[in-house]
Coordinates of C-alpha atoms and ligand atoms in Angstrom, one line a residue:
X1 CA 83.0 50.4 -49.7
X2 CA 86.6 49.4 -48.7
X3 CA 89.1 48.0 -51.8
X4 CA 91.6 46.0 -51.6
X5 CA 93.6 43.7 -53.6
X6 CA 93.1 41.0 -51.8
X7 CA 89.9 40.0 -49.0
X8 CA 90.0 36.9 -47.1
X9 CA 87.7 35.8 -44.8
X10 CA 87.9 34.0 -41.4
X11 CA 90.3 33.5 -38.4
X12 CA 90.9 31.0 -38.3
X13 CA 94.4 29.2 -38.9
X14 CA 93.6 29.0 -42.6
X15 CA 92.5 32.1 -43.2
X16 CA 95.5 33.9 -41.1
X17 CA 98.2 32.0 -43.0
X18 CA 97.5 32.8 -46.6
X19 CA 96.8 36.1 -45.2
X20 CA 100.3 35.5 -44.4
X21 CA 101.4 33.2 -47.7
X22 CA 100.5 36.1 -49.7
X23 CA 101.5 39.3 -48.4
X24 CA 104.9 37.9 -48.3
X25 CA 104.2 36.9 -52.2
X26 CA 102.2 40.7 -53.3
X27 CA 104.3 42.3 -50.7
X28 CA 102.4 45.9 -52.1
X29 CA 99.9 44.3 -52.2
X30 CA 96.8 45.6 -49.3
X31 CA 95.6 42.1 -48.2
X32 CA 92.2 42.3 -45.4
X33 CA 91.1 39.6 -43.3
X34 CA 87.7 39.8 -42.0
X35 CA 86.6 37.4 -39.3
X36 CA 83.2 37.6 -37.7
X37 CA 83.8 36.7 -34.2
X38 CA 86.0 39.1 -31.5
X39 CA 88.9 37.6 -32.0
X40 CA 90.7 34.9 -34.3
X41 CA 90.8 30.9 -33.5
X42 CA 86.9 31.6 -31.1
X43 CA 86.1 28.3 -34.0
X44 CA 88.0 24.5 -34.8
X45 CA 91.3 26.1 -34.4
X46 CA 90.9 27.2 -30.8
X47 CA 88.9 23.5 -30.1
X48 CA 90.9 20.6 -31.7
X49 CA 93.0 18.1 -30.1
X50 CA 96.2 20.1 -31.0
X51 CA 97.8 17.1 -31.7
X52 CA 100.5 18.3 -34.4
X53 CA 99.9 15.1 -37.0
X54 CA 102.7 13.4 -38.9
X55 CA 101.4 12.4 -41.7
X56 CA 101.6 8.5 -41.5
X57 CA 97.5 8.2 -42.1
X58 CA 97.1 9.6 -45.6
X59 CA 97.9 7.7 -49.9
X60 CA 101.1 8.7 -50.3
X61 CA 100.4 10.9 -53.9
X62 CA 97.8 13.1 -51.5
X63 CA 98.4 16.7 -50.5
X64 CA 97.8 15.9 -47.3
X65 CA 100.4 13.6 -46.9
X66 CA 103.2 15.7 -48.6
X67 CA 101.0 19.1 -46.5
X68 CA 101.0 17.0 -43.1
X69 CA 104.4 16.1 -43.3
X70 CA 105.9 19.1 -43.6
X71 CA 103.5 21.0 -42.1
X72 CA 104.8 18.8 -39.0
X73 CA 108.2 20.5 -39.1
X74 CA 107.8 23.8 -40.3
X75 CA 105.3 23.9 -37.4
X76 CA 108.6 22.2 -35.1
X77 CA 110.2 25.0 -36.1
X78 CA 107.7 27.2 -36.1
X79 CA 107.2 27.2 -32.4
X80 CA 110.5 26.8 -31.5
X81 CA 111.4 29.3 -32.5
X82 CA 108.2 31.8 -31.5
X83 CA 109.0 30.0 -27.9
X84 CA 105.6 28.9 -28.0
X85 CA 105.1 25.5 -26.0
X86 CA 104.9 21.7 -27.5
X87 CA 105.3 18.3 -26.2
X88 CA 107.0 16.2 -28.0
X89 CA 105.6 13.4 -26.5
X90 CA 105.5 11.4 -29.9
X91 CA 102.4 8.8 -30.1
X92 CA 101.3 4.9 -30.5
X93 CA 99.3 3.3 -32.9
X94 CA 97.5 0.2 -30.7
X95 CA 95.2 -2.7 -32.6
X96 CA 92.2 -3.6 -30.4
X97 CA 91.7 -6.8 -32.1
X98 CA 93.5 -9.0 -34.8
X99 CA 91.4 -7.2 -37.1
X100 CA 93.2 -4.7 -36.6
X101 CA 96.4 -5.8 -37.6
X102 CA 96.2 -5.5 -41.9
X103 CA 94.9 -1.8 -41.0
X104 CA 98.5 -1.6 -39.1
X105 CA 100.0 -3.2 -41.8
X106 CA 98.9 -0.1 -44.5
X107 CA 99.8 2.8 -41.4
X108 CA 103.4 1.0 -42.1
X109 CA 103.5 0.9 -45.9
X110 CA 101.5 4.8 -45.9
X111 CA 104.2 5.4 -43.8
X112 CA 106.8 4.7 -45.9
X113 CA 106.3 5.8 -49.5
X114 CA 105.7 9.3 -47.1
X115 CA 109.2 9.4 -45.9
X116 CA 107.4 9.9 -41.9
X117 CA 109.8 7.8 -39.5
X118 CA 107.8 4.7 -37.8
X119 CA 109.0 2.1 -34.9
X120 CA 107.0 -1.5 -35.6
X121 CA 106.4 -2.9 -31.7
X122 CA 105.7 -5.7 -29.7
X123 CA 103.8 -5.0 -27.0
X124 CA 106.8 -5.7 -24.1
X125 CA 108.1 -2.3 -26.0
X126 CA 105.6 -0.3 -26.1
X127 CA 105.2 -0.6 -22.8
X128 CA 108.4 0.5 -22.1
X129 CA 107.2 3.7 -23.8
X130 CA 104.0 3.6 -22.1
X131 CA 103.5 1.2 -19.2
X132 CA 99.3 1.0 -18.8
X133 CA 99.3 0.3 -23.0
X134 CA 97.4 -2.0 -23.8
X135 CA 98.0 -3.6 -27.5
X136 CA 96.7 -6.9 -29.7
X137 CA 99.9 -8.6 -30.2
X138 CA 102.0 -5.6 -32.1
X139 CA 102.1 -1.5 -32.0
X140 CA 103.2 1.9 -33.9
X141 CA 104.8 4.5 -32.2
X142 CA 105.6 7.5 -33.8
X143 CA 108.1 9.9 -33.0
X144 CA 107.1 12.5 -34.7
X145 CA 103.6 13.5 -33.4
X146 CA 103.4 16.4 -30.8
X147 CA 101.6 18.6 -29.2
X148 CA 100.8 22.6 -29.9
X149 CA 98.0 24.5 -28.0
X150 CA 95.6 25.6 -31.2
X151 CA 94.5 28.8 -29.9
X152 CA 98.2 29.6 -28.7
X153 CA 99.5 29.4 -32.0
X154 CA 96.9 30.4 -34.3
X155 CA 97.3 33.8 -32.5
X156 CA 101.1 34.4 -32.8
X157 CA 100.1 34.0 -36.2
X158 CA 97.7 36.6 -36.2
X159 CA 99.9 38.8 -34.6
X160 CA 103.0 37.8 -37.2
X161 CA 100.1 38.3 -40.4
X162 CA 99.4 41.8 -38.4
X163 CA 103.1 42.5 -38.2
X164 CA 104.0 41.5 -42.3
X165 CA 101.1 43.8 -43.3
X166 CA 98.3 41.9 -42.7
X167 CA 95.0 44.1 -41.2
X168 CA 92.8 41.5 -39.8
X169 CA 88.9 42.9 -38.9
X170 CA 87.5 41.0 -36.4
X171 CA 83.8 41.1 -34.8
X172 CA 83.1 41.6 -38.9
X173 CA 81.0 38.9 -41.5
X174 CA 80.6 38.2 -44.5
X175 CA 76.9 38.8 -45.1
X176 CA 76.6 38.4 -48.7
X177 CA 77.9 38.6 -52.7
X178 CA 77.2 42.5 -54.0
X179 CA 77.1 43.3 -57.7
X180 CA 80.8 45.1 -57.1
X181 CA 82.1 42.9 -54.0
X182 CA 80.3 41.7 -50.9
X183 CA 78.5 43.1 -47.8
X184 CA 80.0 42.6 -44.4
X185 CA 78.9 44.2 -40.8
X186 CA 81.4 46.8 -41.6
X187 CA 79.9 48.0 -44.9
X188 CA 80.7 46.9 -48.2
X189 CA 84.6 45.8 -49.7
X190 CA 85.6 46.0 -53.5
X191 CA 88.3 42.9 -54.0
X192 CA 90.3 41.7 -56.7
X193 CA 90.8 38.4 -54.6
X194 CA 88.3 36.9 -52.5
X195 CA 89.5 34.0 -50.2
X196 CA 86.3 31.6 -48.8
X197 CA 88.1 30.2 -45.7
X198 CA 85.1 30.3 -43.9
X199 CA 85.4 26.9 -41.8
X200 CA 81.8 25.5 -40.8
X201 CA 80.7 28.7 -43.1
X202 CA 82.5 27.6 -46.2
X203 CA 80.1 25.9 -48.2
X204 CA 77.1 28.4 -47.9
X205 CA 79.6 30.8 -48.9
X206 CA 81.3 29.1 -51.6
X207 CA 77.5 29.2 -53.3
X208 CA 77.1 32.5 -53.1
X209 CA 79.9 32.6 -56.4
X210 CA 78.9 29.3 -58.3
X211 CA 81.0 26.5 -56.2
X212 CA 79.7 23.6 -53.4
X213 CA 76.0 23.4 -55.2
X214 CA 77.0 19.2 -54.9
X215 CA 78.1 20.0 -51.1
X216 CA 76.9 20.5 -47.9
X217 CA 79.4 20.3 -44.5
X218 CA 77.7 18.3 -42.1
X219 CA 78.5 20.0 -38.2
X220 CA 79.4 17.0 -35.8
X221 CA 80.6 17.7 -32.7
X222 CA 82.8 16.3 -30.9
X223 CA 83.3 16.2 -26.8
X224 CA 86.4 15.1 -24.9
X225 CA 87.2 14.1 -21.2
X226 CA 89.8 15.5 -19.2
X227 CA 91.1 13.3 -17.0
X228 CA 91.3 13.5 -13.5
X229 CA 95.2 11.7 -13.3
X230 CA 98.1 13.8 -12.5
X231 CA 100.5 15.6 -15.6
X232 CA 102.8 13.1 -17.4
X233 CA 100.4 10.0 -16.0
X234 CA 100.3 8.5 -19.8
X235 CA 103.2 10.1 -21.5
X236 CA 102.5 9.9 -25.0
X237 CA 99.3 9.6 -27.3
X238 CA 97.4 7.1 -27.4
X239 CA 95.3 6.0 -31.2
X240 CA 93.1 3.1 -32.3
X241 CA 94.1 2.4 -35.6
X242 CA 91.9 4.0 -37.3
X243 CA 89.4 2.7 -39.6
X244 CA 90.3 4.5 -43.2
X245 CA 87.6 4.5 -45.1
X246 CA 86.0 7.1 -42.2
X247 CA 87.3 10.9 -42.1
X248 CA 87.3 10.0 -38.2
X249 CA 90.6 8.9 -36.4
X250 CA 88.5 7.3 -33.8
X251 CA 88.3 7.6 -29.9
X252 CA 92.1 8.9 -28.0
X253 CA 93.8 9.5 -25.6
X254 CA 95.7 12.7 -26.2
X255 CA 98.5 14.2 -23.8
X256 CA 97.9 19.0 -24.2
X257 CA 101.2 20.6 -24.4
X258 CA 101.1 20.9 -20.7
X259 CA 100.9 17.4 -20.2
X260 CA 97.4 16.4 -18.9
X261 CA 95.6 13.7 -20.2
X262 CA 91.6 14.3 -22.8
X263 CA 90.4 11.4 -23.6
X264 CA 88.2 12.4 -27.1
X265 CA 87.2 13.4 -29.5
X266 CA 83.5 11.5 -29.9
X267 CA 82.4 12.9 -33.5
X268 CA 78.7 13.3 -33.0
X269 CA 76.3 15.0 -35.8
X270 CA 75.6 18.7 -34.3
X271 CA 72.4 21.0 -34.0
X272 CA 73.6 23.4 -36.5
X273 CA 77.0 24.6 -36.9
X274 CA 79.1 26.3 -34.2
X275 CA 77.2 24.0 -31.8
X276 CA 79.0 23.3 -28.6
X277 CA 77.3 23.3 -26.0
X278 CA 73.6 21.5 -25.7
X279 CA 71.6 23.1 -27.1
X280 CA 73.4 26.6 -26.3
X281 CA 73.6 28.1 -29.9
Ligands
LIG1 C1 86.8 18.0 -32.4 C2 88.4 18.5 -33.5 C3 89.9 18.2 -33.3 C4 90.0 18.7 -34.2 N1 91.5 18.3 -33.9 C5 93.1 18.5 -34.3 C6 94.2 17.9 -34.6 O1 94.6 17.1 -33.3 N2 95.3 17.9 -35.5 C7 95.4 18.7 -36.8 O2 95.8 19.6 -37.2 N3 93.4 19.0 -36.8 C8 93.3 19.0 -35.9 N4 91.1 19.8 -36.1 C9 90.9 19.8 -37.9 C10 91.1 21.5 -37.3 O3 90.4 21.8 -36.1 C11 90.3 22.4 -38.3 O4 91.2 22.0 -40.0 C12 91.3 23.5 -38.8 O5 91.1 24.1 -37.4 C13 90.4 24.5 -40.3 O6 90.7 25.8 -39.7 P1 89.9 26.6 -40.5 O7 90.9 27.4 -40.4 O8 89.7 26.2 -42.1 O9 88.7 26.6 -40.1 P2 88.4 27.9 -38.4 O10 89.5 27.6 -37.3 O11 86.6 26.8 -37.8 O12 87.4 29.2 -38.7 C14 87.1 29.5 -39.5 C15 86.9 31.2 -39.4 O13 85.9 31.5 -39.8 C16 84.9 32.9 -39.1 N5 83.6 32.6 -40.4 C17 83.1 31.9 -40.5 N6 81.7 32.2 -41.4 C18 82.5 33.6 -41.4 C19 81.3 35.0 -42.2 N7 80.3 35.0 -42.4 N8 82.4 36.5 -41.8 C20 83.5 36.5 -41.0 N9 84.1 35.1 -40.6 C21 83.6 34.0 -40.8 C22 84.5 31.5 -38.0 O14 84.1 32.8 -36.7 C23 86.0 31.4 -37.9 O15 87.4 32.4 -37.6 C24 90.6 18.6 -35.3 C25 89.0 19.6 -35.3 C26 88.1 18.7 -35.1 C27 86.8 19.3 -35.0

């Protein structure tokens, strides 16, 4: 039985961040992180749009609004300090028709309330930033929205965690709760505190501890189309005004950290969790 003070399950960006913070606060504590894959960032943390959001989509009193704004600044500084690539390309939000304008006004209100810089532009001004962009009447520009490489960021944070004394055990999967701890594929662990940051399996693990009875994760898959236009052909992210009632941002043009153009993601129900390619698991 391995004994530790904190056992973190899941080596995505959330688990690694939590483990680092715990080690920073409780310096003498033994913090162990287990990840079922042979490397961290194999799932959502390494398979996303890589957009460092600015924080104007969320209502002002929410933790999401606070954390997104603060996280944008901290992550920008982190990438610069570590020499990790960051593309400070900004983001245009465009209206497809007149029906989008009231939601665009709501984004402006949220941006102001959250203290996030936003510029309101005419279509002509928007085209000075992105010549081929079209919008219904007006657009918004967020200068602090950027792109990072999510795999590089997460693996850099993993290395920081290890340097700071967090024990990271990859290829070790949580299997279930036992009387005095948890069972993994590498034996049993006993921990003072257990942190569940298992991404798409977090709901199942939570059930073992009496939480999440009324919640289930419904896996959705996002597909991207890579444009074969050369780097720099589109200079800034271009997003539609989102429907703020649902969690999806709408299909958008994302400029990757190295200047390539991705269109997506779609949001289609996946057959099962961590299902990325057709019927393959
Ligand atoms: C298509 C898409 C695009 C996105 N784009 C953006 C974006 O542009 N910007 C942004 O900020 N966010 C974006 N997100 C959201 C972002 O990717 C997630 O919020 C974030 O990666 C979640 O991190 P996580 O650590 O919670 O989960 P994950 O990265 O999924 O990590 C969970 C980890 O737990 C491990 N695990 C699971 N079960 C076990 C077990 N039994 N034992 C041990 N380990 C286990 C998994 O292997 C995995 O490594 C996007 C998400 C999607 C799906």
